CSV table of C-alpha atoms in Angstrom, one decimal:
chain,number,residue,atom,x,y,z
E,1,UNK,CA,0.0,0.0,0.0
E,2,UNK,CA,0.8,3.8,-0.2
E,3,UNK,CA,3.3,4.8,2.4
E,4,UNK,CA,2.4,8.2,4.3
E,5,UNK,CA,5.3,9.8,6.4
E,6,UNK,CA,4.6,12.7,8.8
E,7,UNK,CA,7.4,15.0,10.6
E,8,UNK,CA,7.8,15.7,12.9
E,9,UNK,CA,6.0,13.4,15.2
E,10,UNK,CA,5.9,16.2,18.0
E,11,UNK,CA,5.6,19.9,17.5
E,12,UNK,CA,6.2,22.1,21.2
E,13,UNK,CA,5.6,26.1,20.0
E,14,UNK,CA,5.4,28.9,21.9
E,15,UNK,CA,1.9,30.9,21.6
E,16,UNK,CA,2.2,33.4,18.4
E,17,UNK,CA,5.0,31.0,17.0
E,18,UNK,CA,4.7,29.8,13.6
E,19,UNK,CA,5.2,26.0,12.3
E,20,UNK,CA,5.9,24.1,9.0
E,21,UNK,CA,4.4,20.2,9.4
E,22,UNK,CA,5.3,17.9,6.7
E,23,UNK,CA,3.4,15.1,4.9
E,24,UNK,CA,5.6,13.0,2.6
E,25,UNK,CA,3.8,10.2,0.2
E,26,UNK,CA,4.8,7.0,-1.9
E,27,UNK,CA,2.8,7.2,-5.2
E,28,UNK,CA,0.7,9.3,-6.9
E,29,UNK,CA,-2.6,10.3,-5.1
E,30,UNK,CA,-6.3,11.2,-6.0
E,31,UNK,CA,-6.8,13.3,-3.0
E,32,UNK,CA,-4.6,14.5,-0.2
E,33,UNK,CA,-6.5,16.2,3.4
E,34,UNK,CA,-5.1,17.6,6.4
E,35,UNK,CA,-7.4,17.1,9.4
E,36,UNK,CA,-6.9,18.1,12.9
E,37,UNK,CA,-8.2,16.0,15.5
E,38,UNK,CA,-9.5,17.5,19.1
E,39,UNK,CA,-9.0,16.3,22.2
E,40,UNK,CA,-12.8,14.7,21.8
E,41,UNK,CA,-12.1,12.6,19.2
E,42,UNK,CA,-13.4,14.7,16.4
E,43,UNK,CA,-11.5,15.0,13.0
E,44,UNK,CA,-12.0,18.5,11.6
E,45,UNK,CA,-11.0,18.4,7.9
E,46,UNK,CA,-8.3,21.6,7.1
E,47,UNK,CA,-7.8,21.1,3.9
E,48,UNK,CA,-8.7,18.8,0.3
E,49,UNK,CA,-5.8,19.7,-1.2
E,50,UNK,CA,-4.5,17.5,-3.9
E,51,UNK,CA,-2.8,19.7,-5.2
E,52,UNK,CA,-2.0,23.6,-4.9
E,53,UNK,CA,-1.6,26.2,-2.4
E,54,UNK,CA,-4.8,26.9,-0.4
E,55,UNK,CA,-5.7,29.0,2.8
E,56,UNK,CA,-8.0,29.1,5.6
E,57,UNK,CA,-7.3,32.0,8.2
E,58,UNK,CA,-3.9,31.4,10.3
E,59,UNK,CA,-3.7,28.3,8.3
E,60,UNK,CA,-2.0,27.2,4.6
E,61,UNK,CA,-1.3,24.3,3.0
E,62,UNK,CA,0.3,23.4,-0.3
E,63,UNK,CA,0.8,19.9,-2.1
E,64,UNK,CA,3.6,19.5,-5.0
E,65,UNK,CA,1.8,16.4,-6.0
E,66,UNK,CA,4.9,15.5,-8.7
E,67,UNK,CA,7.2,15.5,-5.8
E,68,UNK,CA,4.9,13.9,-3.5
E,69,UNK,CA,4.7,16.0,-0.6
E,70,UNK,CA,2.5,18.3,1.0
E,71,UNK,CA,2.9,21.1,3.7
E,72,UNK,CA,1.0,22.8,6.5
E,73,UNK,CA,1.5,26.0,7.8
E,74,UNK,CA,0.5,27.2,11.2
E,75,UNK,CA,0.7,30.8,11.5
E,76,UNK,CA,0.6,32.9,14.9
E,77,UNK,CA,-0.1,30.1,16.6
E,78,UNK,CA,-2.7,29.9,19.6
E,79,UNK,CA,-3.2,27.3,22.0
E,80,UNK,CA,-6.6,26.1,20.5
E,81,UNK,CA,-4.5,24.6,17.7
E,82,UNK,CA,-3.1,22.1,20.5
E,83,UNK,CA,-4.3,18.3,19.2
E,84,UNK,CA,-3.3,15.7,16.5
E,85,UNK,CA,-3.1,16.7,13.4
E,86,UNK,CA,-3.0,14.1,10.4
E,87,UNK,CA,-2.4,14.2,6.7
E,88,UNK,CA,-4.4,11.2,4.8
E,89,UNK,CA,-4.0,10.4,1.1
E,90,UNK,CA,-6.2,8.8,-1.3
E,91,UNK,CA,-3.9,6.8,-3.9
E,92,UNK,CA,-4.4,7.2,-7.5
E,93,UNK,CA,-7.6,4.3,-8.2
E,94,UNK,CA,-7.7,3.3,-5.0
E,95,UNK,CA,-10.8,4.8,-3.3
E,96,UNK,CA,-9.9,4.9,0.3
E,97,UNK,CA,-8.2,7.2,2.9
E,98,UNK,CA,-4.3,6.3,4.1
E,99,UNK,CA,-3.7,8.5,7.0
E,100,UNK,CA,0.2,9.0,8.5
E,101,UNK,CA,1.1,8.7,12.0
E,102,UNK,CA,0.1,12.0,12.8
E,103,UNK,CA,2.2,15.3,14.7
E,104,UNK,CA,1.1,15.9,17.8
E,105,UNK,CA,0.6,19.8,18.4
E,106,UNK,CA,1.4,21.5,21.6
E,107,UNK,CA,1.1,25.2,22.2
E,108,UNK,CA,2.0,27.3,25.1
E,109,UNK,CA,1.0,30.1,26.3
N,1,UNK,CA,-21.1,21.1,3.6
N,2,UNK,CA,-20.9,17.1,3.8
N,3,UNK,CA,-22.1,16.4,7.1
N,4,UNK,CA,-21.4,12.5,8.4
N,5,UNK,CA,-23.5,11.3,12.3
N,6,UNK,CA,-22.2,8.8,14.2
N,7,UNK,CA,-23.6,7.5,17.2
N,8,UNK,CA,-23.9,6.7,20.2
N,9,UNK,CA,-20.4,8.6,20.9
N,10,UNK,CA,-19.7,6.6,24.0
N,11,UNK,CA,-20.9,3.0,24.9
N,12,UNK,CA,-19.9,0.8,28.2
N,13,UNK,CA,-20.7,-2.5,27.7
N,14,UNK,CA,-20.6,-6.3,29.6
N,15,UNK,CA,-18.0,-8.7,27.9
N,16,UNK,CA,-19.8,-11.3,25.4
N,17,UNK,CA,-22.4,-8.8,24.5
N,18,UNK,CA,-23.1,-6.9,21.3
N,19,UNK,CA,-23.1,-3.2,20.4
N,20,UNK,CA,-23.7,-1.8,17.1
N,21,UNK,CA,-22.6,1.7,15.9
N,22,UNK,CA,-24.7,3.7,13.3
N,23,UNK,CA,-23.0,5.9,10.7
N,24,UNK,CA,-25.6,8.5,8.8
N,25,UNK,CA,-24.9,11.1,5.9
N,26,UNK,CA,-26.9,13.6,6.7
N,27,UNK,CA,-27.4,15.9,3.6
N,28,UNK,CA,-25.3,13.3,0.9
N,29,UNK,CA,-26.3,10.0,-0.4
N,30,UNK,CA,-23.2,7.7,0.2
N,31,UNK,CA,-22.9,4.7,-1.9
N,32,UNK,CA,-20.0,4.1,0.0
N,33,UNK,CA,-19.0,4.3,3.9
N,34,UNK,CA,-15.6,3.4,5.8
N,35,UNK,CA,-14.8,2.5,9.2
N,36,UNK,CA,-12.1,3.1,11.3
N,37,UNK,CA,-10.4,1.7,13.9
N,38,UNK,CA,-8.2,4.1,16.6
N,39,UNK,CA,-6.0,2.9,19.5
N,40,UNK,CA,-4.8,5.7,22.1
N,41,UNK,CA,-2.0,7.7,20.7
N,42,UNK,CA,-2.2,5.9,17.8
N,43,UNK,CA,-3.1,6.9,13.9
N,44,UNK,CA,-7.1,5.9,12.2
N,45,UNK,CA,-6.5,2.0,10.7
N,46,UNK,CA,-8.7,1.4,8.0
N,47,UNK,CA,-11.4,-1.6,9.2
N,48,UNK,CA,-13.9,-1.9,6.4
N,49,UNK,CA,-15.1,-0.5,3.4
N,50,UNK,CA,-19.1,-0.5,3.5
N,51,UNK,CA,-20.9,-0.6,-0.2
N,52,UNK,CA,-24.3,-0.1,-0.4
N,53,UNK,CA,-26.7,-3.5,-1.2
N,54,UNK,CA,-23.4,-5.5,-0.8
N,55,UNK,CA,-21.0,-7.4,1.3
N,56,UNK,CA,-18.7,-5.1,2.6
N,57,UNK,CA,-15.0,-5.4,1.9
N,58,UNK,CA,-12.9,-5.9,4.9
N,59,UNK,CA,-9.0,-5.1,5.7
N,60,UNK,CA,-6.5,-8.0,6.4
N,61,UNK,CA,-6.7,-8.7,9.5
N,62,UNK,CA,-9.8,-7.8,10.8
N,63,UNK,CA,-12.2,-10.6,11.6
N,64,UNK,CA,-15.6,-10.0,9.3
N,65,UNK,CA,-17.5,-12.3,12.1
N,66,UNK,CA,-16.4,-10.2,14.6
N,67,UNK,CA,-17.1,-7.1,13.2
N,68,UNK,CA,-20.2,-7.2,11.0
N,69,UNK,CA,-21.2,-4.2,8.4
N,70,UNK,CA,-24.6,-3.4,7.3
N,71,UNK,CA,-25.1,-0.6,4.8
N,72,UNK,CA,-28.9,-1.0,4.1
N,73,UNK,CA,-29.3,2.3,2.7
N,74,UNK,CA,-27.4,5.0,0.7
N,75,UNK,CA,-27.6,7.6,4.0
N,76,UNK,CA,-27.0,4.5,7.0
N,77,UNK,CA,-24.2,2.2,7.3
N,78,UNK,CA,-24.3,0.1,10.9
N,79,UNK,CA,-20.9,-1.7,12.9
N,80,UNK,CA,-21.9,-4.3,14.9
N,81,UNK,CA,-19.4,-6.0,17.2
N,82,UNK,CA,-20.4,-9.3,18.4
N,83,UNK,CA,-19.5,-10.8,21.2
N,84,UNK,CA,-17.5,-7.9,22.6
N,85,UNK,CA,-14.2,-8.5,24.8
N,86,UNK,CA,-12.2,-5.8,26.2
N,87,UNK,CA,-9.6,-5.9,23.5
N,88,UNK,CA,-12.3,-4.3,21.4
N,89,UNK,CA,-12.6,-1.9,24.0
N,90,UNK,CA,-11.0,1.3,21.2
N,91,UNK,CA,-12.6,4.7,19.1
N,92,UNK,CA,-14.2,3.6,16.3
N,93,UNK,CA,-15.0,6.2,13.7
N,94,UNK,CA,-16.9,6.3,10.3
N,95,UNK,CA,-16.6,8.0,7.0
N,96,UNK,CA,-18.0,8.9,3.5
N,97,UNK,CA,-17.5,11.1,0.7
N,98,UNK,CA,-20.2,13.0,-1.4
N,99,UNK,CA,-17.4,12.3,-4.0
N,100,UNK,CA,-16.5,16.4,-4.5
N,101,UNK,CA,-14.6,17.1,-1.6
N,102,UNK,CA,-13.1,14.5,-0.1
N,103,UNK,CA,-13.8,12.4,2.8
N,104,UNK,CA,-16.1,14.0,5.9
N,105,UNK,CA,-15.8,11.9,9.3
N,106,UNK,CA,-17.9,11.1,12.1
N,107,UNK,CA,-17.5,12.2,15.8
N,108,UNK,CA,-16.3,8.8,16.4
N,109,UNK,CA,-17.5,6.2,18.9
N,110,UNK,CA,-15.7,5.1,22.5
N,111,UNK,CA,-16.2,1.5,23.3
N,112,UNK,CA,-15.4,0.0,26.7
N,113,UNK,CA,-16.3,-3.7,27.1
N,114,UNK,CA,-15.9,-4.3,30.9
């Protein structure tokens, strides 16, 4: 199967910091999302990004889908973006979700 | 947007009994539902893909008898596990697409067999 490599695993920022996470894949993908999952369980989808740059608020995201790897940026960080948050890919035919291990977010105020 | 309901969100239940989990799209026919499987600290292991008006297609692995799928409808896909042990004691979450922007999850369920 598709191979899905986050970094890092754990993320530490101060409050107002920004971040880079990383989401590196195998083959060539359908779909790509970022979803960030709260302490209840819940996983909010960020981003369907594919491919592209796209942006939401304090947060951006941008997939190179010939180089395989995607990126999430946390801007001006506050500590409500504290939690899991996980990249998932879709491979080309294949009609299901891969998701990577995941970087855990902590942010301090 | 896509909205997916799962419930109940938590369940306790006695060893060697059953639960089952429902899994609705709420304003999207689904023709096609997943299910999830998540450990603590751990990342969402695919369990099952649920097809409407079919057998449901299940991950290596994971024991169809112990973990049976009904998707009876394009808008309800059920998980029932049978004969529940504590090592089945996890967060079990559901998914779908409407097929235009990606995949929408469910709150997710916490199961503890006692």
């Amino acid at each position: 199967g598709i191979q899905v490599e986050q970094s890092p695993p754990d993320l530490i920022l101060q409050e107002g910091a920004n971040s880079t996470l990383r989401c590196n894949f195998s083959d060539s993908v359908n779909n790509l999302q970022w979803f960030h999952q709260n302490p209840w369980g819940q996983l909010i989808n960020l981003f369907y990004i594919p491919s592209g740059t796209k942006q939401n608020g304090r947060l951006s995201a941008t997939t190179v889908a010939t180089e395989r790897y995607s990126l999430l940026y946390i801007s001006s960080s506050q500590t409500t973006d504290s939690g899991v948050y996980f990249c998932a890919v879709e491979r080309l035919g294949n009609y299901k979700l891969s998701f990577g291990a995941g970087t855990t977010v902590t942010v301090r105020a | 947007g896509a909205v997916v309901s799962q419930h109940p969100s938590r369940v306790i239940c006695k060893s060697g009994t059953s639960v089952k989990i429902e899994c609705r799209s709420l304003d999207f026919q689904a023709t096609t539902m997943f299910w999830y499987r998540q450990f603590p600290k751990q990342s969402l292991m695919l369990m099952a893909t649920s097809n409407e008006g079919s057998k449901a297609t299940y991950e290596q692995g994971v024991e169809k008898d112990k973990f049976l799928i009904n998707h009876a409808s394009l808008t309800l896909s059920t998980l029932t596990v049978t004969s529940a042990h504590p090592e089945d004691s996890s967060f079990y979450i559901c998914s779908a697409t409407d097929g235009n922007y990606g995949y929408t999850f469910g709150s997710g369920t916490r199961l503890t067999v006692v």
